[in-house]
Amino acid sequence: MTSRLDETAAGVFVIAVTPFRDDGALDLPGADRMVEFYLERGATGLTILGILGEAPKLSAAESAAFVRHVLARVAGRVPVVVGVSSPGFAAMRELTETAMDEGAAGVMAAPPAVLRTDDALVGYMHQVAEQIGDTPLVLQDYPLASAVQLSLGVIRRVIESVPSCVMLKAEDWPGLGKISALRAMAGLRRVSILTGNGGLFLPEELQRGADGAMTGFAYPEMMRDVVAAHRAGQAQRAADVFDAYLPYARYEQQPGIGLSVRKHVLARRGAIPSAALRRPFTPLNSDDLADVAFLVERQARRLAALG
Amino acid sequence: MTSRLDETAAGVFVIAVTPFRDDGALDLPGADRMVEFYLERGATGLTILGILGEAPKLSAAESAAFVRHVLARVAGRVPVVVGVSSPGFAAMRELTETAMDEGAAGVMAAPPAVLRTDDALVGYMHQVAEQIGDTPLVLQDYPLASAVQLSLGVIRRVIESVPSCVMLKAEDWPGLGKISALRAMAGLRRVSILTGNGGLFLPEELQRGADGAMTGFAYPEMMRDVVAAHRAGQAQRAADVFDAYLPYARYEQQPGIGLSVRKHVLARRGAIPSAALRRPFTPLNSDDLADVAFLVERQARRLAALG
Amino acid sequence: MTSRLDETAAGVFVIAVTPFRDDGALDLPGADRMVEFYLERGATGLTILGILGEAPKLSAAESAAFVRHVLARVAGRVPVVVGVSSPGFAAMRELTETAMDEGAAGVMAAPPAVLRTDDALVGYMHQVAEQIGDTPLVLQDYPLASAVQLSLGVIRRVIESVPSCVMLKAEDWPGLGKISALRAMAGLRRVSILTGNGGLFLPEELQRGADGAMTGFAYPEMMRDVVAAHRAGQAQRAADVFDAYLPYARYEQQPGIGLSVRKHVLARRGAIPSAALRRPFTPLNSDDLADVAFLVERQARRLAALG
Amino acid sequence: MTSRLDETAAGVFVIAVTPFRDDGALDLPGADRMVEFYLERGATGLTILGILGEAPKLSAAESAAFVRHVLARVAGRVPVVVGVSSPGFAAMRELTETAMDEGAAGVMAAPPAVLRTDDALVGYMHQVAEQIGDTPLVLQDYPLASAVQLSLGVIRRVIESVPSCVMLKAEDWPGLGKISALRAMAGLRRVSILTGNGGLFLPEELQRGADGAMTGFAYPEMMRDVVAAHRAGQAQRAADVFDAYLPYARYEQQPGIGLSVRKHVLARRGAIPSAALRRPFTPLNSDDLADVAFLVERQARRLAALG
């Protein structure tokens, strides 16, 4: 029995990549291995078809097939959020229906780049809510990718007027002040706040009141351990773990080749059969591979020293 | 037997709206009436699923159904171009296959807004050509909507290196200098150039070497008559016709409510059963409707005086 | 004795060009002729150092010299507004002080493109007001040039909280709905609304409650006559005059070469000694010049027929 | 005797902040202390009036005064580069003349955001070169701030056609592939490449062929030591040093509050008398200050352990 996402969601929701075969075909069997990899390393939830899940590169039929396959594999062990952002409501509604029918816990959406005023943004989220009914909704605030700036006022108005909005994916870069301000807003319904940006500000975000991470960093155990140390009140320990991963995390978070780096490392770790991306993408060259090898080797040594 | 689009395409390709019922459902029977309306008023081609055809608001299944229906109704009487711009290649390829299987003459695509350098833009169009094979391709240059600037150098490189690119939809605003420069480029393969922007610069564009219009102005007879006068060498006559429509054409070309105005007038003219747009859209208020009535009435008087 | 700009400002504020000599030097004597030209053709105010006055191309010293010279020439005959938008407040304050010391009626400012949320935009205008004290302020809403979207809510908040804001320069394209909505806002202090965009929607804007035009169209008599007909309740007459100028007005309003066209026509009309622009600019070619000659000749005939 | 910047420039050019007094006035005596601070900690050059030097917030007169003061204080001990990017050429030329007259080694400029095509960008840099003559020129490639994408082809064309361009400030994020590609371009004149982005990718950038850093990180000794270790072939040592600073460097590199953080730390370190920024800026709150204290304390411990 799958539960629906609600305001208490916390921990580590890993943004899953979408595995492809070397020939570019969707690799559904590969997704099985990936699901187990994430769950074994501390994922308390999964998010699929996010921007860094190459969602826009799938056809509508492929998206639906991927959603069905992953939900069947997860089989209710953790909640699964499905990214449904789309240029049009028809596609958004269709994918939402498929996802919820198959047992997803909720969906995630971001306003499109063309909207620029507070009213337009709030109005858009109202229309989203009309389209998807009472499906639990994650509001994605990701200006670097979406070119949309969601002010505190907009987020507040969405939380106040869209009861199905149970979570904010906070990915303003890094938006520490935004998290503090939301947590300090008198009278505002408390929603879950999970943070993105490859985890690059996770210790500070937790300190400000975030409930965990929702990002695709190739080492979910970093997020798991930082969240655990934070909950245990061990700030120095959280920073020690975080710092050990930071040099590589910074490298994975590059725009451009970042997703290629992430898939390369996930393939090396056995999480997915192939590091292939669908076009268009920026391939890694020998310099990039040497950088990654250098960083991963140093990371392993440092983690060993840390114990 | 439908012919494939080639470099000789000329005249008036009307960008068709997509008819919806008042409840927002796709109105396929309504599309029949619309097709006849356009053909009776001088369309020598049709373009469907363009940006102002609300293409992004359709689901993949709806897009395919609309393409099939319109192509069956047109039945080869005029060439039909299908807009296939999409955030991902899988969807683009799928829609292209449907379109060409059903008898489309070619497809139209624009590079996405995230691309910013000449090399990235040319590279993208190469990837498009790889995806759709030798399907006749219309390159859309529409910076106001796409936020992409296609320089002369980029257009030249695409024409030189993508043999299937047979047409430029010139919609840089208004890009008169661009048309002149393309026509003057020594050694460049001549492609068809049809122009957009609601026809607001059609006389000047024809003068610079454009082969006609590809736009959705609600009075296709304006484009038909301006093109005819231009071909007959009657520049003053072309300007007289154009000027008679200009006050309303300017009003229809507004961002925001423009498409609502166009559908309203098309419904008034009996081209489509309902003026309904899919959400999100900007509705007309009573002031807007009064403006349109005033402009259309003046236009009718002036056309009558013109003879 | 020069009066300060207030909420009752109305009529035709011409956005003045900045005259340069052929060698690119600022042409202060040329500005004298220009001032007289505008005043003789119906300007009830002038705006200098606007975006289409090539303000960013002047050094700080040149801007100050130009402001002094024009204000001395105008000598209080009409109110003069000075554009003071600047990347920094130090330059804005300096130019404002010069302008007001020399007898300007007020200043005009637009928020910078980097601001994206309602709060950021309102906050910016508060800081402007802090910098310039009680200097009468024109809020410029010009998204096509500034890439900033000022929502109705933002404009309302600025009017409510910045008492020195006495005018909105409405240049959203065309923003008819915005003007209607502002005029209908219960309890909102009435400010002057003058409209831009080359006058391309002037009749409709006046109908919605605008008080006149603030734009640089090379035929100020068009704005004068349309405003006069509107005030006399003669909507058909206003449209007749407007329509006669529209084909050329549309051509002058092109991005890119538009300002070159305007200066060319102003030089032909004897308003300025030279049509020179400062670099960077897009020069006119022989096709452009032929277009302008064709349009201006037709305009003259039509105005003659109109009487 | 001050030398002019040339293609051999290397090492650490610190982007200097601009010191203000608590009341917002320019603090010229404060600049003396700052210059010494930077030179004592390994700066082999200085860059003033960069974007993160709050250059746009100064009036033209203040900019000139600051340039004069800093150059007099430096007195030829290291080369000084002056940022001269400006919306107009008149201001750019004026500031360049002041800078070179007073002994600057060269100037730095970036194309404005409105330019979008390769030809427009190259053409702009040609116009810059016309304006400033043979003044040594640093081409700034900083898309995150400028919204301009300089492709490899554009950079190549500028280097080939503008002989005075002796340096690229590489701040594409992080643009590792760009540096590799530039260094591998056959037949291209070798220019200096210094890198920005707060130093967040310095080890990898040096590995790819960069000659050093040009950025304002509050601990110039990090850049000095990483560059030295790199030159000595000690990659692990370079990474050890870099990693020790990375947690704080990441925090300082935040958009929004980043510059406030930097000035706060510089003031704490005694580099400048006051951490004041000119408006508009984002102030630090107690959470931010606690984060910084936590990070700086850990950094000190780690550096001590490193030896």
PDB file of C-alpha atoms in Angstrom, chain B residues 144 173-177 180 200-204 207-208 235-237 239-240 242-243 246-247 250-251 253-255 285 287-288 291 294-295 297-298 301-302, chain C residues 144 173-177 180 200-204 207-208 235-237 239-240 242-243 246-247 250-251 253-255 285 287-288 291 294-295 297-298 301-302:
ATOM      1  CA  LEU B 144      10.575  37.105 -30.098  1.00  0.00           C
ATOM      2  CA  TRP B 173      11.248  41.320 -36.254  1.00  0.00           C
ATOM      3  CA  PRO B 174      11.089  42.264 -39.036  1.00  0.00           C
ATOM      4  CA  GLY B 175      14.458  41.221 -40.311  1.00  0.00           C
ATOM      5  CA  LEU B 176      14.240  43.086 -43.599  1.00  0.00           C
ATOM      6  CA  GLY B 177      18.010  43.410 -43.689  1.00  0.00           C
ATOM      7  CA  SER B 180      18.193  41.193 -48.292  1.00  0.00           C
ATOM      8  CA  LEU B 200       3.073  43.325 -40.523  1.00  0.00           C
ATOM      9  CA  PHE B 201       5.986  43.837 -42.932  1.00  0.00           C
ATOM     10  CA  LEU B 202       4.809  41.766 -45.864  1.00  0.00           C
ATOM     11  CA  PRO B 203       5.162  44.375 -48.658  1.00  0.00           C
ATOM     12  CA  GLU B 204       8.704  45.224 -47.681  1.00  0.00           C
ATOM     13  CA  GLN B 207      10.407  43.567 -52.041  1.00  0.00           C
ATOM     14  CA  ARG B 208      13.523  42.140 -50.391  1.00  0.00           C
ATOM     15  CA  ALA B 235       3.681  48.242 -55.488  1.00  0.00           C
ATOM     16  CA  GLN B 236       1.116  51.004 -54.845  1.00  0.00           C
ATOM     17  CA  ARG B 237      -1.747  48.540 -55.142  1.00  0.00           C
ATOM     18  CA  ALA B 239       0.441  49.004 -50.280  1.00  0.00           C
ATOM     19  CA  ASP B 240      -3.185  50.101 -50.664  1.00  0.00           C
ATOM     20  CA  PHE B 242      -1.929  46.222 -47.002  1.00  0.00           C
ATOM     21  CA  ASP B 243      -2.727  49.607 -45.461  1.00  0.00           C
ATOM     22  CA  LEU B 246      -2.911  47.258 -41.145  1.00  0.00           C
ATOM     23  CA  PRO B 247      -4.817  48.885 -38.243  1.00  0.00           C
ATOM     24  CA  ARG B 250      -1.391  45.566 -35.743  1.00  0.00           C
ATOM     25  CA  TYR B 251      -4.040  44.869 -33.106  1.00  0.00           C
ATOM     26  CA  GLN B 253      -0.272  40.983 -33.540  1.00  0.00           C
ATOM     27  CA  GLN B 254      -0.204  42.030 -29.872  1.00  0.00           C
ATOM     28  CA  PRO B 255       1.584  39.636 -27.570  1.00  0.00           C
ATOM     29  CA  ASN B 285     -12.718  41.881 -22.142  1.00  0.00           C
ATOM     30  CA  ASP B 287     -12.890  46.965 -24.183  1.00  0.00           C
ATOM     31  CA  ASP B 288     -10.936  44.584 -26.376  1.00  0.00           C
ATOM     32  CA  ASP B 291     -11.701  47.799 -30.218  1.00  0.00           C
ATOM     33  CA  PHE B 294     -14.357  49.322 -34.356  1.00  0.00           C
ATOM     34  CA  LEU B 295     -11.304  48.235 -36.343  1.00  0.00           C
ATOM     35  CA  GLU B 297     -15.883  47.920 -39.282  1.00  0.00           C
ATOM     36  CA  ARG B 298     -13.413  50.575 -40.468  1.00  0.00           C
ATOM     37  CA  ARG B 301     -15.412  50.391 -45.219  1.00  0.00           C
ATOM     38  CA  ARG B 302     -11.921  51.005 -46.404  1.00  0.00           C
TER      39      ARG B 302
ATOM     40  CA  LEU C 144      10.760  45.016 -24.415  1.00  0.00           C
ATOM     41  CA  TRP C 173       3.459  46.170 -25.540  1.00  0.00           C
ATOM     42  CA  PRO C 174       0.842  47.499 -25.750  1.00  0.00           C
ATOM     43  CA  GLY C 175      -0.568  46.921 -22.346  1.00  0.00           C
ATOM     44  CA  LEU C 176      -4.086  48.062 -23.100  1.00  0.00           C
ATOM     45  CA  GLY C 177      -5.431  45.800 -20.399  1.00  0.00           C
ATOM     46  CA  SER C 180      -7.774  49.749 -18.112  1.00  0.00           C
ATOM     47  CA  LEU C 200       1.447  52.402 -32.320  1.00  0.00           C
ATOM     48  CA  PHE C 201      -1.554  51.956 -30.010  1.00  0.00           C
ATOM     49  CA  LEU C 202      -2.288  55.553 -29.146  1.00  0.00           C
ATOM     50  CA  PRO C 203      -6.013  55.684 -30.033  1.00  0.00           C
ATOM     51  CA  GLU C 204      -6.797  52.585 -27.992  1.00  0.00           C
ATOM     52  CA  GLN C 207      -9.711  55.217 -24.946  1.00  0.00           C
ATOM     53  CA  ARG C 208      -8.563  53.198 -21.925  1.00  0.00           C
ATOM     54  CA  ALA C 235     -13.022  58.670 -32.446  1.00  0.00           C
ATOM     55  CA  GLN C 236     -13.350  58.239 -36.206  1.00  0.00           C
ATOM     56  CA  ARG C 237     -11.311  61.377 -36.833  1.00  0.00           C
ATOM     57  CA  ALA C 239      -8.488  56.879 -36.242  1.00  0.00           C
ATOM     58  CA  ASP C 240      -8.336  58.578 -39.642  1.00  0.00           C
ATOM     59  CA  PHE C 242      -3.684  57.686 -36.871  1.00  0.00           C
ATOM     60  CA  ASP C 243      -4.189  55.352 -39.834  1.00  0.00           C
ATOM     61  CA  LEU C 246       0.506  54.058 -39.233  1.00  0.00           C
ATOM     62  CA  PRO C 247       2.358  52.475 -42.175  1.00  0.00           C
ATOM     63  CA  ARG C 250       5.144  50.747 -37.904  1.00  0.00           C
ATOM     64  CA  TYR C 251       8.364  51.001 -39.926  1.00  0.00           C
ATOM     65  CA  GLN C 253       9.121  51.214 -34.578  1.00  0.00           C
ATOM     66  CA  GLN C 254      11.328  48.346 -35.782  1.00  0.00           C
ATOM     67  CA  PRO C 255      13.929  47.184 -33.291  1.00  0.00           C
ATOM     68  CA  ASN C 285      21.039  50.764 -46.544  1.00  0.00           C
ATOM     69  CA  ASP C 287      16.629  49.379 -49.503  1.00  0.00           C
ATOM     70  CA  ASP C 288      15.727  50.916 -46.163  1.00  0.00           C
ATOM     71  CA  ASP C 291      11.174  51.992 -48.104  1.00  0.00           C
ATOM     72  CA  PHE C 294       7.924  55.244 -50.403  1.00  0.00           C
ATOM     73  CA  LEU C 295       6.122  55.335 -47.069  1.00  0.00           C
ATOM     74  CA  GLU C 297       5.399  59.924 -49.916  1.00  0.00           C
ATOM     75  CA  ARG C 298       2.252  57.832 -49.488  1.00  0.00           C
ATOM     76  CA  ARG C 301      -0.699  62.009 -50.114  1.00  0.00           C
ATOM     77  CA  ARG C 302      -2.999  60.441 -47.612  1.00  0.00           C
TER      78      ARG C 302
END
